[in-house]
Amino acid sequence: MRLVYKDIHFGAIALFYMIALSLRLITLAVGNKYPSLWENYAFQLSTGLGPIFGALVAMAIFKRKTEYTITGKSIWKSIVTIAVPCLTFSIIGELNMGILCLLAFTYGLLEEYGWRGFLQYELRKLPMWQYVLIITVVWFLWHLDLNQRNVLPFFLLLLFASWGIGKIATDTHSLLFCSTFHGIVNFSKHGMLSDTPFLIAFICIITFWIFIWYFVK
């Protein structure tokens, strides 16, 4: 059975997704059995371990490589991309808000290493609309707690994210930059966008990210 087509290794993808999905199921089962764990930051981060662990195992076993790295095409831009929002939210909120922001970015990196760092790079030779749709579907199915979501809006959100964050990965090769867009969406779910200073900071931070990555040499 041929497992490689257009340099896409389907065996590696299957192993990656099996691990990512299995770990997701395990953490959901544990969280449902012990609901108090959802208040623990370490446990919340553990729910994102599946994609990065699956990617690392699949890449090691099948000797797959990726050009999308933690800092991508610029180490300093990647560091600034993380530091500025964490400092900003610490100043306009409190230190705890900055820590929450950093945790959101950390969680985003755990997922992005798998979805963009491994899966998108593995599918990169397909037309963009094809790999965006494939990633959207498998990413959507990975979120198995669908009873807690409005399914269609959530699917459309992931479709937009698969295209938008995917474009960032293609342009910058920085998984840290990808993780900030992923993470700040999760961070904003805490209701902070209803607070004017946080909303202004949110808009300014995204503008700043685009400026330093796309206009600063």
mmCIF file with all atom_site columns, N, CA, C and O in Angstrom, residues 85 88-89 92 101 105 180-189 192-210:
data_model
loop_
_atom_site.group_PDB
_atom_site.id
_atom_site.type_symbol
_atom_site.label_atom_id
_atom_site.label_alt_id
_atom_site.label_comp_id
_atom_site.label_asym_id
_atom_site.label_entity_id
_atom_site.label_seq_id
_atom_site.pdbx_PDB_ins_code
_atom_site.Cartn_x
_atom_site.Cartn_y
_atom_site.Cartn_z
_atom_site.occupancy
_atom_site.B_iso_or_equiv
_atom_site.pdbx_formal_charge
_atom_site.auth_seq_id
_atom_site.auth_comp_id
_atom_site.auth_asym_id
_atom_site.auth_atom_id
_atom_site.pdbx_PDB_model_num
ATOM 1   N N  . PRO A 1 85  ? 2.072   41.727 24.157 1.00 0.00 ? 85  PRO A N  1
ATOM 2   C CA . PRO A 1 85  ? 0.724   41.572 24.716 1.00 0.00 ? 85  PRO A CA 1
ATOM 3   C C  . PRO A 1 85  ? 0.722   41.149 26.181 1.00 0.00 ? 85  PRO A C  1
ATOM 4   O O  . PRO A 1 85  ? -0.129  41.601 26.955 1.00 0.00 ? 85  PRO A O  1
ATOM 5   N N  . THR A 1 88  ? 1.452   44.246 28.090 1.00 0.00 ? 88  THR A N  1
ATOM 6   C CA . THR A 1 88  ? 0.330   45.178 27.961 1.00 0.00 ? 88  THR A CA 1
ATOM 7   C C  . THR A 1 88  ? -0.825  44.793 28.865 1.00 0.00 ? 88  THR A C  1
ATOM 8   O O  . THR A 1 88  ? -1.370  45.641 29.603 1.00 0.00 ? 88  THR A O  1
ATOM 9   N N  . PHE A 1 89  ? -1.201  43.515 28.842 1.00 0.00 ? 89  PHE A N  1
ATOM 10  C CA . PHE A 1 89  ? -2.328  43.089 29.666 1.00 0.00 ? 89  PHE A CA 1
ATOM 11  C C  . PHE A 1 89  ? -1.973  43.092 31.150 1.00 0.00 ? 89  PHE A C  1
ATOM 12  O O  . PHE A 1 89  ? -2.845  43.253 32.000 1.00 0.00 ? 89  PHE A O  1
ATOM 13  N N  . ILE A 1 92  ? -2.475  47.050 31.953 1.00 0.00 ? 92  ILE A N  1
ATOM 14  C CA . ILE A 1 92  ? -3.842  47.589 31.974 1.00 0.00 ? 92  ILE A CA 1
ATOM 15  C C  . ILE A 1 92  ? -4.777  46.759 32.844 1.00 0.00 ? 92  ILE A C  1
ATOM 16  O O  . ILE A 1 92  ? -5.849  47.211 33.217 1.00 0.00 ? 92  ILE A O  1
ATOM 17  N N  . CYS A 1 101 ? -2.469  35.491 29.754 1.00 0.00 ? 101 CYS A N  1
ATOM 18  C CA . CYS A 1 101 ? -2.152  35.711 28.344 1.00 0.00 ? 101 CYS A CA 1
ATOM 19  C C  . CYS A 1 101 ? -1.021  34.777 27.913 1.00 0.00 ? 101 CYS A C  1
ATOM 20  O O  . CYS A 1 101 ? -1.101  34.133 26.863 1.00 0.00 ? 101 CYS A O  1
ATOM 21  N N  . PHE A 1 105 ? -1.058  31.698 25.121 1.00 0.00 ? 105 PHE A N  1
ATOM 22  C CA . PHE A 1 105 ? -0.110  31.545 24.022 1.00 0.00 ? 105 PHE A CA 1
ATOM 23  C C  . PHE A 1 105 ? 0.591   30.188 24.084 1.00 0.00 ? 105 PHE A C  1
ATOM 24  O O  . PHE A 1 105 ? 0.870   29.574 23.053 1.00 0.00 ? 105 PHE A O  1
ATOM 25  N N  . THR A 1 180 ? 0.112   33.030 18.904 1.00 0.00 ? 180 THR A N  1
ATOM 26  C CA . THR A 1 180 ? -0.446  34.242 19.489 1.00 0.00 ? 180 THR A CA 1
ATOM 27  C C  . THR A 1 180 ? -1.846  34.524 18.965 1.00 0.00 ? 180 THR A C  1
ATOM 28  O O  . THR A 1 180 ? -2.732  34.924 19.731 1.00 0.00 ? 180 THR A O  1
ATOM 29  N N  . PHE A 1 181 ? -2.064  34.311 17.664 1.00 0.00 ? 181 PHE A N  1
ATOM 30  C CA . PHE A 1 181 ? -3.419  34.497 17.126 1.00 0.00 ? 181 PHE A CA 1
ATOM 31  C C  . PHE A 1 181 ? -4.368  33.452 17.702 1.00 0.00 ? 181 PHE A C  1
ATOM 32  O O  . PHE A 1 181 ? -5.510  33.751 18.042 1.00 0.00 ? 181 PHE A O  1
ATOM 33  N N  . HIS A 1 182 ? -3.907  32.219 17.784 1.00 0.00 ? 182 HIS A N  1
ATOM 34  C CA . HIS A 1 182 ? -4.702  31.148 18.381 1.00 0.00 ? 182 HIS A CA 1
ATOM 35  C C  . HIS A 1 182 ? -5.002  31.487 19.841 1.00 0.00 ? 182 HIS A C  1
ATOM 36  O O  . HIS A 1 182 ? -6.144  31.405 20.298 1.00 0.00 ? 182 HIS A O  1
ATOM 37  N N  . GLY A 1 183 ? -3.955  31.873 20.561 1.00 0.00 ? 183 GLY A N  1
ATOM 38  C CA . GLY A 1 183 ? -4.095  32.106 21.989 1.00 0.00 ? 183 GLY A CA 1
ATOM 39  C C  . GLY A 1 183 ? -4.912  33.330 22.347 1.00 0.00 ? 183 GLY A C  1
ATOM 40  O O  . GLY A 1 183 ? -5.687  33.307 23.310 1.00 0.00 ? 183 GLY A O  1
ATOM 41  N N  . ILE A 1 184 ? -4.782  34.412 21.567 1.00 0.00 ? 184 ILE A N  1
ATOM 42  C CA . ILE A 1 184 ? -5.487  35.631 21.944 1.00 0.00 ? 184 ILE A CA 1
ATOM 43  C C  . ILE A 1 184 ? -6.991  35.493 21.729 1.00 0.00 ? 184 ILE A C  1
ATOM 44  O O  . ILE A 1 184 ? -7.788  36.136 22.413 1.00 0.00 ? 184 ILE A O  1
ATOM 45  N N  . VAL A 1 185 ? -7.389  34.620 20.798 1.00 0.00 ? 185 VAL A N  1
ATOM 46  C CA . VAL A 1 185 ? -8.820  34.345 20.633 1.00 0.00 ? 185 VAL A CA 1
ATOM 47  C C  . VAL A 1 185 ? -9.343  33.628 21.877 1.00 0.00 ? 185 VAL A C  1
ATOM 48  O O  . VAL A 1 185 ? -10.395 33.976 22.423 1.00 0.00 ? 185 VAL A O  1
ATOM 49  N N  . ASN A 1 186 ? -8.602  32.629 22.351 1.00 0.00 ? 186 ASN A N  1
ATOM 50  C CA . ASN A 1 186 ? -8.995  31.934 23.582 1.00 0.00 ? 186 ASN A CA 1
ATOM 51  C C  . ASN A 1 186 ? -8.976  32.891 24.777 1.00 0.00 ? 186 ASN A C  1
ATOM 52  O O  . ASN A 1 186 ? -9.855  32.849 25.639 1.00 0.00 ? 186 ASN A O  1
ATOM 53  N N  . PHE A 1 187 ? -7.957  33.751 24.823 1.00 0.00 ? 187 PHE A N  1
ATOM 54  C CA . PHE A 1 187 ? -7.813  34.709 25.919 1.00 0.00 ? 187 PHE A CA 1
ATOM 55  C C  . PHE A 1 187 ? -8.989  35.677 25.949 1.00 0.00 ? 187 PHE A C  1
ATOM 56  O O  . PHE A 1 187 ? -9.484  36.043 27.012 1.00 0.00 ? 187 PHE A O  1
ATOM 57  N N  . SER A 1 188 ? -9.451  36.091 24.783 1.00 0.00 ? 188 SER A N  1
ATOM 58  C CA . SER A 1 188 ? -10.538 37.073 24.702 1.00 0.00 ? 188 SER A CA 1
ATOM 59  C C  . SER A 1 188 ? -11.879 36.497 25.137 1.00 0.00 ? 188 SER A C  1
ATOM 60  O O  . SER A 1 188 ? -12.826 37.242 25.393 1.00 0.00 ? 188 SER A O  1
ATOM 61  N N  . LYS A 1 189 ? -11.982 35.174 25.234 1.00 0.00 ? 189 LYS A N  1
ATOM 62  C CA . LYS A 1 189 ? -13.243 34.545 25.615 1.00 0.00 ? 189 LYS A CA 1
ATOM 63  C C  . LYS A 1 189 ? -13.617 34.810 27.073 1.00 0.00 ? 189 LYS A C  1
ATOM 64  O O  . LYS A 1 189 ? -14.730 34.512 27.483 1.00 0.00 ? 189 LYS A O  1
ATOM 65  N N  . MET A 1 192 ? -13.270 39.952 28.251 1.00 0.00 ? 192 MET A N  1
ATOM 66  C CA . MET A 1 192 ? -12.527 41.198 28.390 1.00 0.00 ? 192 MET A CA 1
ATOM 67  C C  . MET A 1 192 ? -12.815 42.185 27.267 1.00 0.00 ? 192 MET A C  1
ATOM 68  O O  . MET A 1 192 ? -12.589 43.379 27.424 1.00 0.00 ? 192 MET A O  1
ATOM 69  N N  . LEU A 1 193 ? -13.305 41.697 26.125 1.00 0.00 ? 193 LEU A N  1
ATOM 70  C CA . LEU A 1 193 ? -13.529 42.600 25.001 1.00 0.00 ? 193 LEU A CA 1
ATOM 71  C C  . LEU A 1 193 ? -14.711 43.533 25.240 1.00 0.00 ? 193 LEU A C  1
ATOM 72  O O  . LEU A 1 193 ? -14.913 44.489 24.491 1.00 0.00 ? 193 LEU A O  1
ATOM 73  N N  . SER A 1 194 ? -15.482 43.275 26.276 1.00 0.00 ? 194 SER A N  1
ATOM 74  C CA . SER A 1 194 ? -16.561 44.190 26.643 1.00 0.00 ? 194 SER A CA 1
ATOM 75  C C  . SER A 1 194 ? -16.016 45.373 27.452 1.00 0.00 ? 194 SER A C  1
ATOM 76  O O  . SER A 1 194 ? -16.723 46.351 27.691 1.00 0.00 ? 194 SER A O  1
ATOM 77  N N  . ASP A 1 195 ? -14.748 45.273 27.868 1.00 0.00 ? 195 ASP A N  1
ATOM 78  C CA . ASP A 1 195 ? -14.071 46.339 28.605 1.00 0.00 ? 195 ASP A CA 1
ATOM 79  C C  . ASP A 1 195 ? -13.265 47.165 27.603 1.00 0.00 ? 195 ASP A C  1
ATOM 80  O O  . ASP A 1 195 ? -12.367 46.651 26.938 1.00 0.00 ? 195 ASP A O  1
ATOM 81  N N  . THR A 1 196 ? -13.575 48.453 27.500 1.00 0.00 ? 196 THR A N  1
ATOM 82  C CA . THR A 1 196 ? -12.973 49.305 26.458 1.00 0.00 ? 196 THR A CA 1
ATOM 83  C C  . THR A 1 196 ? -11.447 49.290 26.432 1.00 0.00 ? 196 THR A C  1
ATOM 84  O O  . THR A 1 196 ? -10.859 49.136 25.346 1.00 0.00 ? 196 THR A O  1
ATOM 85  N N  . PRO A 1 197 ? -10.754 49.416 27.565 1.00 0.00 ? 197 PRO A N  1
ATOM 86  C CA . PRO A 1 197 ? -9.278  49.389 27.501 1.00 0.00 ? 197 PRO A CA 1
ATOM 87  C C  . PRO A 1 197 ? -8.731  48.081 26.921 1.00 0.00 ? 197 PRO A C  1
ATOM 88  O O  . PRO A 1 197 ? -7.769  48.090 26.150 1.00 0.00 ? 197 PRO A O  1
ATOM 89  N N  . PHE A 1 198 ? -9.349  46.964 27.262 1.00 0.00 ? 198 PHE A N  1
ATOM 90  C CA . PHE A 1 198 ? -8.900  45.678 26.734 1.00 0.00 ? 198 PHE A CA 1
ATOM 91  C C  . PHE A 1 198 ? -9.209  45.556 25.248 1.00 0.00 ? 198 PHE A C  1
ATOM 92  O O  . PHE A 1 198 ? -8.418  45.001 24.487 1.00 0.00 ? 198 PHE A O  1
ATOM 93  N N  . LEU A 1 199 ? -10.354 46.078 24.832 1.00 0.00 ? 199 LEU A N  1
ATOM 94  C CA . LEU A 1 199 ? -10.713 46.039 23.415 1.00 0.00 ? 199 LEU A CA 1
ATOM 95  C C  . LEU A 1 199 ? -9.726  46.865 22.588 1.00 0.00 ? 199 LEU A C  1
ATOM 96  O O  . LEU A 1 199 ? -9.258  46.417 21.532 1.00 0.00 ? 199 LEU A O  1
ATOM 97  N N  . ILE A 1 200 ? -9.391  48.049 23.079 1.00 0.00 ? 200 ILE A N  1
ATOM 98  C CA . ILE A 1 200 ? -8.417  48.893 22.382 1.00 0.00 ? 200 ILE A CA 1
ATOM 99  C C  . ILE A 1 200 ? -7.055  48.203 22.324 1.00 0.00 ? 200 ILE A C  1
ATOM 100 O O  . ILE A 1 200 ? -6.390  48.192 21.278 1.00 0.00 ? 200 ILE A O  1
ATOM 101 N N  . ALA A 1 201 ? -6.650  47.608 23.449 1.00 0.00 ? 201 ALA A N  1
ATOM 102 C CA . ALA A 1 201 ? -5.368  46.899 23.499 1.00 0.00 ? 201 ALA A CA 1
ATOM 103 C C  . ALA A 1 201 ? -5.366  45.727 22.531 1.00 0.00 ? 201 ALA A C  1
ATOM 104 O O  . ALA A 1 201 ? -4.369  45.490 21.837 1.00 0.00 ? 201 ALA A O  1
ATOM 105 N N  . PHE A 1 202 ? -6.464  45.012 22.468 1.00 0.00 ? 202 PHE A N  1
ATOM 106 C CA . PHE A 1 202 ? -6.613  43.866 21.578 1.00 0.00 ? 202 PHE A CA 1
ATOM 107 C C  . PHE A 1 202 ? -6.388  44.285 20.121 1.00 0.00 ? 202 PHE A C  1
ATOM 108 O O  . PHE A 1 202 ? -5.615  43.670 19.388 1.00 0.00 ? 202 PHE A O  1
ATOM 109 N N  . ILE A 1 203 ? -7.041  45.362 19.711 1.00 0.00 ? 203 ILE A N  1
ATOM 110 C CA . ILE A 1 203 ? -6.914  45.862 18.331 1.00 0.00 ? 203 ILE A CA 1
ATOM 111 C C  . ILE A 1 203 ? -5.495  46.357 18.063 1.00 0.00 ? 203 ILE A C  1
ATOM 112 O O  . ILE A 1 203 ? -4.904  46.066 17.011 1.00 0.00 ? 203 ILE A O  1
ATOM 113 N N  . CYS A 1 204 ? -4.925  47.093 19.010 1.00 0.00 ? 204 CYS A N  1
ATOM 114 C CA . CYS A 1 204 ? -3.578  47.640 18.837 1.00 0.00 ? 204 CYS A CA 1
ATOM 115 C C  . CYS A 1 204 ? -2.529  46.536 18.752 1.00 0.00 ? 204 CYS A C  1
ATOM 116 O O  . CYS A 1 204 ? -1.571  46.630 17.964 1.00 0.00 ? 204 CYS A O  1
ATOM 117 N N  . ILE A 1 205 ? -2.701  45.489 19.544 1.00 0.00 ? 205 ILE A N  1
ATOM 118 C CA . ILE A 1 205 ? -1.737  44.381 19.554 1.00 0.00 ? 205 ILE A CA 1
ATOM 119 C C  . ILE A 1 205 ? -1.734  43.658 18.204 1.00 0.00 ? 205 ILE A C  1
ATOM 120 O O  . ILE A 1 205 ? -0.676  43.367 17.646 1.00 0.00 ? 205 ILE A O  1
ATOM 121 N N  . ILE A 1 206 ? -2.910  43.360 17.684 1.00 0.00 ? 206 ILE A N  1
ATOM 122 C CA . ILE A 1 206 ? -2.989  42.678 16.388 1.00 0.00 ? 206 ILE A CA 1
ATOM 123 C C  . ILE A 1 206 ? -2.397  43.555 15.285 1.00 0.00 ? 206 ILE A C  1
ATOM 124 O O  . ILE A 1 206 ? -1.664  43.073 14.414 1.00 0.00 ? 206 ILE A O  1
ATOM 125 N N  . THR A 1 207 ? -2.678  44.873 15.344 1.00 0.00 ? 207 THR A N  1
ATOM 126 C CA . THR A 1 207 ? -2.090  45.802 14.372 1.00 0.00 ? 207 THR A CA 1
ATOM 127 C C  . THR A 1 207 ? -0.572  45.803 14.488 1.00 0.00 ? 207 THR A C  1
ATOM 128 O O  . THR A 1 207 ? 0.148   45.809 13.475 1.00 0.00 ? 207 THR A O  1
ATOM 129 N N  . PHE A 1 208 ? -0.070  45.799 15.712 1.00 0.00 ? 208 PHE A N  1
ATOM 130 C CA . PHE A 1 208 ? 1.371   45.788 15.956 1.00 0.00 ? 208 PHE A CA 1
ATOM 131 C C  . PHE A 1 208 ? 2.006   44.519 15.396 1.00 0.00 ? 208 PHE A C  1
ATOM 132 O O  . PHE A 1 208 ? 3.066   44.572 14.759 1.00 0.00 ? 208 PHE A O  1
ATOM 133 N N  . TRP A 1 209 ? 1.366   43.364 15.623 1.00 0.00 ? 209 TRP A N  1
ATOM 134 C CA . TRP A 1 209 ? 1.891   42.106 15.092 1.00 0.00 ? 209 TRP A CA 1
ATOM 135 C C  . TRP A 1 209 ? 2.035   42.164 13.573 1.00 0.00 ? 209 TRP A C  1
ATOM 136 O O  . TRP A 1 209 ? 3.063   41.788 13.025 1.00 0.00 ? 209 TRP A O  1
ATOM 137 N N  . ILE A 1 210 ? 0.987   42.603 12.913 1.00 0.00 ? 210 ILE A N  1
ATOM 138 C CA . ILE A 1 210 ? 1.008   42.663 11.445 1.00 0.00 ? 210 ILE A CA 1
ATOM 139 C C  . ILE A 1 210 ? 2.095   43.624 10.969 1.00 0.00 ? 210 ILE A C  1
ATOM 140 O O  . ILE A 1 210 ? 2.818   43.341 10.003 1.00 0.00 ? 210 ILE A O  1
#
